[in-house]
Structures are given as structure tokens and as C-alpha cells.
Short mmCIF file of C-alpha atoms in Angstrom, two decimals:
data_model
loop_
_atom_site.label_atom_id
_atom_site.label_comp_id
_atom_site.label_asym_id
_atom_site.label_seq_id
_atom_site.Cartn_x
_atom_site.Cartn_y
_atom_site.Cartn_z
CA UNK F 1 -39.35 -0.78 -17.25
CA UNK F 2 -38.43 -4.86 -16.32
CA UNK F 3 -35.92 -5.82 -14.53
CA UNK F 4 -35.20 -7.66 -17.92
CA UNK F 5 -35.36 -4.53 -20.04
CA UNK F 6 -33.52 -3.29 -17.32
CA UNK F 7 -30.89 -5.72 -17.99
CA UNK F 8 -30.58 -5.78 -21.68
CA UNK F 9 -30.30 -2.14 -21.39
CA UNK F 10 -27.08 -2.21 -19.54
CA UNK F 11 -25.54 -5.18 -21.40
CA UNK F 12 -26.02 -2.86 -24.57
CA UNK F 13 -24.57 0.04 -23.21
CA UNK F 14 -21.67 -1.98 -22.37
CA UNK F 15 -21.29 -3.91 -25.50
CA UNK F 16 -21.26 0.01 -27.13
CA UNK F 17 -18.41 1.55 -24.87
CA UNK F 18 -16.26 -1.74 -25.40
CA UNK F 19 -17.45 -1.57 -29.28
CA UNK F 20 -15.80 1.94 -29.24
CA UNK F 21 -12.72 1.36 -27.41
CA UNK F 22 -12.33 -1.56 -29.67
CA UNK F 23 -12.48 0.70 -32.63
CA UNK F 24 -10.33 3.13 -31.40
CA UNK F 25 -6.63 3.28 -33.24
CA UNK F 26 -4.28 0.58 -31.68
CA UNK F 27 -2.18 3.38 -29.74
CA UNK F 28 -4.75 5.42 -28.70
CA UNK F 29 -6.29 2.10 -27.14
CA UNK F 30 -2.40 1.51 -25.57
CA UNK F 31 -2.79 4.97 -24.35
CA UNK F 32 -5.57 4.36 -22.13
CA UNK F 33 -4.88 0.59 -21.43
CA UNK F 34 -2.81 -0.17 -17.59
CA UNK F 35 0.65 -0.87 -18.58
CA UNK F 36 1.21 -3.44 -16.34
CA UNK F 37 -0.75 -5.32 -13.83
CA UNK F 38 -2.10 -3.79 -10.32
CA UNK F 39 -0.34 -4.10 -6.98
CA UNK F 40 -1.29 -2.75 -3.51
CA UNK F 41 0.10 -0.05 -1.86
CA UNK F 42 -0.91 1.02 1.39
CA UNK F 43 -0.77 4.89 2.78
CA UNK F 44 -0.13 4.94 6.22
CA UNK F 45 -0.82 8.45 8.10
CA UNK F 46 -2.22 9.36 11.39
CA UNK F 47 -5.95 8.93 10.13
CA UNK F 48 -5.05 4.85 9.17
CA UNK F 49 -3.80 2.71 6.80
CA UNK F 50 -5.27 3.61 3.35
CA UNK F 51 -5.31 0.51 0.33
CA UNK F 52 -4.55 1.72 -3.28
CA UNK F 53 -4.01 -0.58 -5.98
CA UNK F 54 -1.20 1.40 -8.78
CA UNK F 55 0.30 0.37 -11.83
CA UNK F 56 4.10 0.41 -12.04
CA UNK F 57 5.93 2.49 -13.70
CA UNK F 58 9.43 0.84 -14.69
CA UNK F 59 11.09 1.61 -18.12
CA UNK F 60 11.57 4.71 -18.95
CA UNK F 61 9.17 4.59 -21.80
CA UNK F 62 6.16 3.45 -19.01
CA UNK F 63 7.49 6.81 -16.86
CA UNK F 64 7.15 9.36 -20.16
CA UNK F 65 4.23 7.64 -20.67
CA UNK F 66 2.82 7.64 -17.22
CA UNK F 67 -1.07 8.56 -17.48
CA UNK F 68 -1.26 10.70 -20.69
CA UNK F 69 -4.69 10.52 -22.33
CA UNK F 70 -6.33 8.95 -19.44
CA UNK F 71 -9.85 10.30 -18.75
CA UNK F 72 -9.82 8.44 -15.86
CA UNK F 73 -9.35 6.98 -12.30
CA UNK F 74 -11.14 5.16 -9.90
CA UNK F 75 -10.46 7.16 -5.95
CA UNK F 76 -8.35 3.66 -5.01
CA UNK F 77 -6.00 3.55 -7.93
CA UNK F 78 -2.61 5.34 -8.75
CA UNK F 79 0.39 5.37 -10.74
CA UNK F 80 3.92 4.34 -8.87
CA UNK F 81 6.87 5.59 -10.93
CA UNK F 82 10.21 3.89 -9.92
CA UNK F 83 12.92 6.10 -10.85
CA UNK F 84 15.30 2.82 -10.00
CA UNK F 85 17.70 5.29 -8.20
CA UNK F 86 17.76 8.30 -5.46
CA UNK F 87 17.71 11.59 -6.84
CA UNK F 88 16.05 14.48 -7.57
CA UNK F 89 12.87 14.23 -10.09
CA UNK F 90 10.50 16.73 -11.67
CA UNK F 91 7.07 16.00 -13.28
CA UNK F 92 4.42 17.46 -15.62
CA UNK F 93 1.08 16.87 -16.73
CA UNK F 94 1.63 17.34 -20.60
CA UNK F 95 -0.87 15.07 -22.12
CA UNK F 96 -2.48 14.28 -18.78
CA UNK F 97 -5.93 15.23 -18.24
CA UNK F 98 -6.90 13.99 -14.97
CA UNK F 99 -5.93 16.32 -11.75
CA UNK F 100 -3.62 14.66 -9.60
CA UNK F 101 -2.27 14.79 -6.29
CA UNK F 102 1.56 13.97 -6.57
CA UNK F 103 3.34 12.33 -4.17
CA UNK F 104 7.59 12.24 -3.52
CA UNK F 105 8.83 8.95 -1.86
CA UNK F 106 12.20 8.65 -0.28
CA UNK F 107 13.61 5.16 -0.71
CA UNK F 108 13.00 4.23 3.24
CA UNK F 109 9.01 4.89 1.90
CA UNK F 110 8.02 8.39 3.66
CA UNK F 111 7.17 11.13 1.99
CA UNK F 112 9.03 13.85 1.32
CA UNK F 113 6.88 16.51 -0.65
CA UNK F 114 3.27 16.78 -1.98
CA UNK F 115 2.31 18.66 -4.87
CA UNK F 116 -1.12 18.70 -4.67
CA UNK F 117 -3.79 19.67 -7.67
CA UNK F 118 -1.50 19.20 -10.13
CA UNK F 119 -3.13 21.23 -13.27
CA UNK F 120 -3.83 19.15 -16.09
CA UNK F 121 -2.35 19.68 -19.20
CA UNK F 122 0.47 21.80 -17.79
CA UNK F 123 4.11 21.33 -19.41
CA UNK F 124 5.37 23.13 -15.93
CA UNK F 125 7.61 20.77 -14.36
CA UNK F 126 6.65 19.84 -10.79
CA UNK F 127 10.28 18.88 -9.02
CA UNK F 128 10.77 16.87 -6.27
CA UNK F 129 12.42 19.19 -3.50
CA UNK F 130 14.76 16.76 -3.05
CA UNK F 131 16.55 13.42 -3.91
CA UNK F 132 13.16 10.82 -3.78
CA UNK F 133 12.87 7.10 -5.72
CA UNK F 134 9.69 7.39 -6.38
CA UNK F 135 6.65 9.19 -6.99
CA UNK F 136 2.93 8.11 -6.64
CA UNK F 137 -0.12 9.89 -8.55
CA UNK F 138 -3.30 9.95 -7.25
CA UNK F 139 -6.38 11.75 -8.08
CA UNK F 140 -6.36 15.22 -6.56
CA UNK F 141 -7.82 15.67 -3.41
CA UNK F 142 -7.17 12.08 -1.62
CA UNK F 143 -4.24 13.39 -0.33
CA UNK F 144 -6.27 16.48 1.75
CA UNK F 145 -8.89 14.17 2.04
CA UNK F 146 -6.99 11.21 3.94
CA UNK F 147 -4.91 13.80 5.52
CA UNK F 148 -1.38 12.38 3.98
CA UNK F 149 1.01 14.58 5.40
CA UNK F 150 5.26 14.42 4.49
CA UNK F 151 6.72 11.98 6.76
CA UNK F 152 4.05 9.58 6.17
CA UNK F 153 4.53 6.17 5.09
CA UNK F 154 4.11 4.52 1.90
CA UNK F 155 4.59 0.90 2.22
CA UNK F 156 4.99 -1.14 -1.23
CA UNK F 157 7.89 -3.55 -2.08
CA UNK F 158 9.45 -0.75 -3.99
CA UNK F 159 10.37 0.39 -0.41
CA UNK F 160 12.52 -2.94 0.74
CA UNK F 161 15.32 -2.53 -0.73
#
């Protein structure tokens, strides 16, 4: 095959999967669309400094929301959820169908828990352990993988207050 037929070959195949998101229902499209732009966030643990970019989680409607009906995430993405206050928090992967690593962020930016392999589709509620601000979703696995252990530090602007 030429590099041209090559070429055409992947523009069609692209011009199909953006034909069928396109045809998709508007809130199933919502569903799978980034609710807000991407910002860095950098995990700090003894292996190094590891770059994510996540979407925000702010309103309460962008928390229920969170990543229901996603199929999927790139390894350097996640979802920050900013509870706006301290306290104690408790998640779930109703609707969610990508495994995630969950983890619980004080408001000084460590980490206080991971639940890690969260099952998708599960309605059982994951809590916190404790009073946390925040809570970052990643794809399960990173966290064993970059060796993210409690204590560690999550830095993000979230965290300056």
C-alpha cells in the first residue's frame, strides 16, 4: 500500500469516528465530551514528579457527573473533583466504565487514602477515611505503577488555599 493510500486511509477512518460521535444524541455526546478545559497536576512521590493533565470537577452537577459513560482515558489524564470544603467524601462508579485508581487529597495536597481498582460499574460507595477536599481519578494501576503512596504530594492550585 502508498504512503498516499496510506494516508487517505487514516483520514477516512477519522472522518468515520468523528461522523459517529457527531451523530450520537446531544447528551450522550455531553457525556463523553471534557467538561471543562485541562490543567496540570503534578504527583510528587519518592520515584519523581509525575505530570497529569485533569479536568475539574466544580459544580455539583460536574461531580455527579464525573466520568460516567466514558470509554476512555489516556495514562496522563484524570479527573480532579473539588468538594470546595474539608470533609469526609465517598465515591462510586455507577455509570463509570473505566477502572480507576482513586485518590483522597487533604487540603495541604497529600494524600490521605487510595482506593485502588475501583470496579466499574459498582454503586458501592468508596469513602474517604477521612475529612479530604478533593479526590483525583486516574486509570487503575498508575498509582502501583508510579508507586504513589499516602503522604505523597499532589501539587495543583486547588492546594493554595
Amino acid at each position: 500500500m502508498s504512503v498516499v493510500e496510506r494516508l487517505l486511509r487514516g483520514v477516512f477512518a477519522a472522518v468515520m469516528v468523528v461522523g459517529a460521535f457527531a451523530m450520537l444524541p446531544e447528551p450522550a455526546r455531553a457525556q463523553n465530551a471534557p467538561a471543562s478545559g485541562m490543567e496540570p497536576l503534578t504527583i510528587v512521590t519518592a520515584s519523581g514528579r509525575h505530570a497529569f493533565q485533569v479536568e475539574v470537577m466544580r459544580t455539583p452537577d460536574q461531580r455527579a457527573r464525573g466520568l460516567m459513560h466514558r470509554q476512555f482515558m489516556p495514562a496522563d489524564r484524570g479527573m480532579l473533583f473539588d468538594f470546595k470544603q474539608v470533609e469526609p467524601v465517598a465515591m462510586w462508579m455507577q455509570n463509570t466504565y473505566i477502572s480507576l485508581d482513586m485518590l483522597f487529597i487533604r487540603a495541604d495536597g497529600t494524600v490521605a487514602r487510595i482506593a485502588e481498582r475501583a470496579e466499574p460499574l459498582s454503586t458501592r460507595t468508596i469513602p474517604s477515611g477521612e475529612p479530604v477536599l478533593s479526590v483525583l481519578e486516574i486509570n487503575a494501576g498508575i498509582a502501583e505503577k508510579l508507586g504513589i503512596k499516602p503522604g505523597d504530594k499532589v501539587e495543583h492550585p486547588l492546594f493554595k488555599r
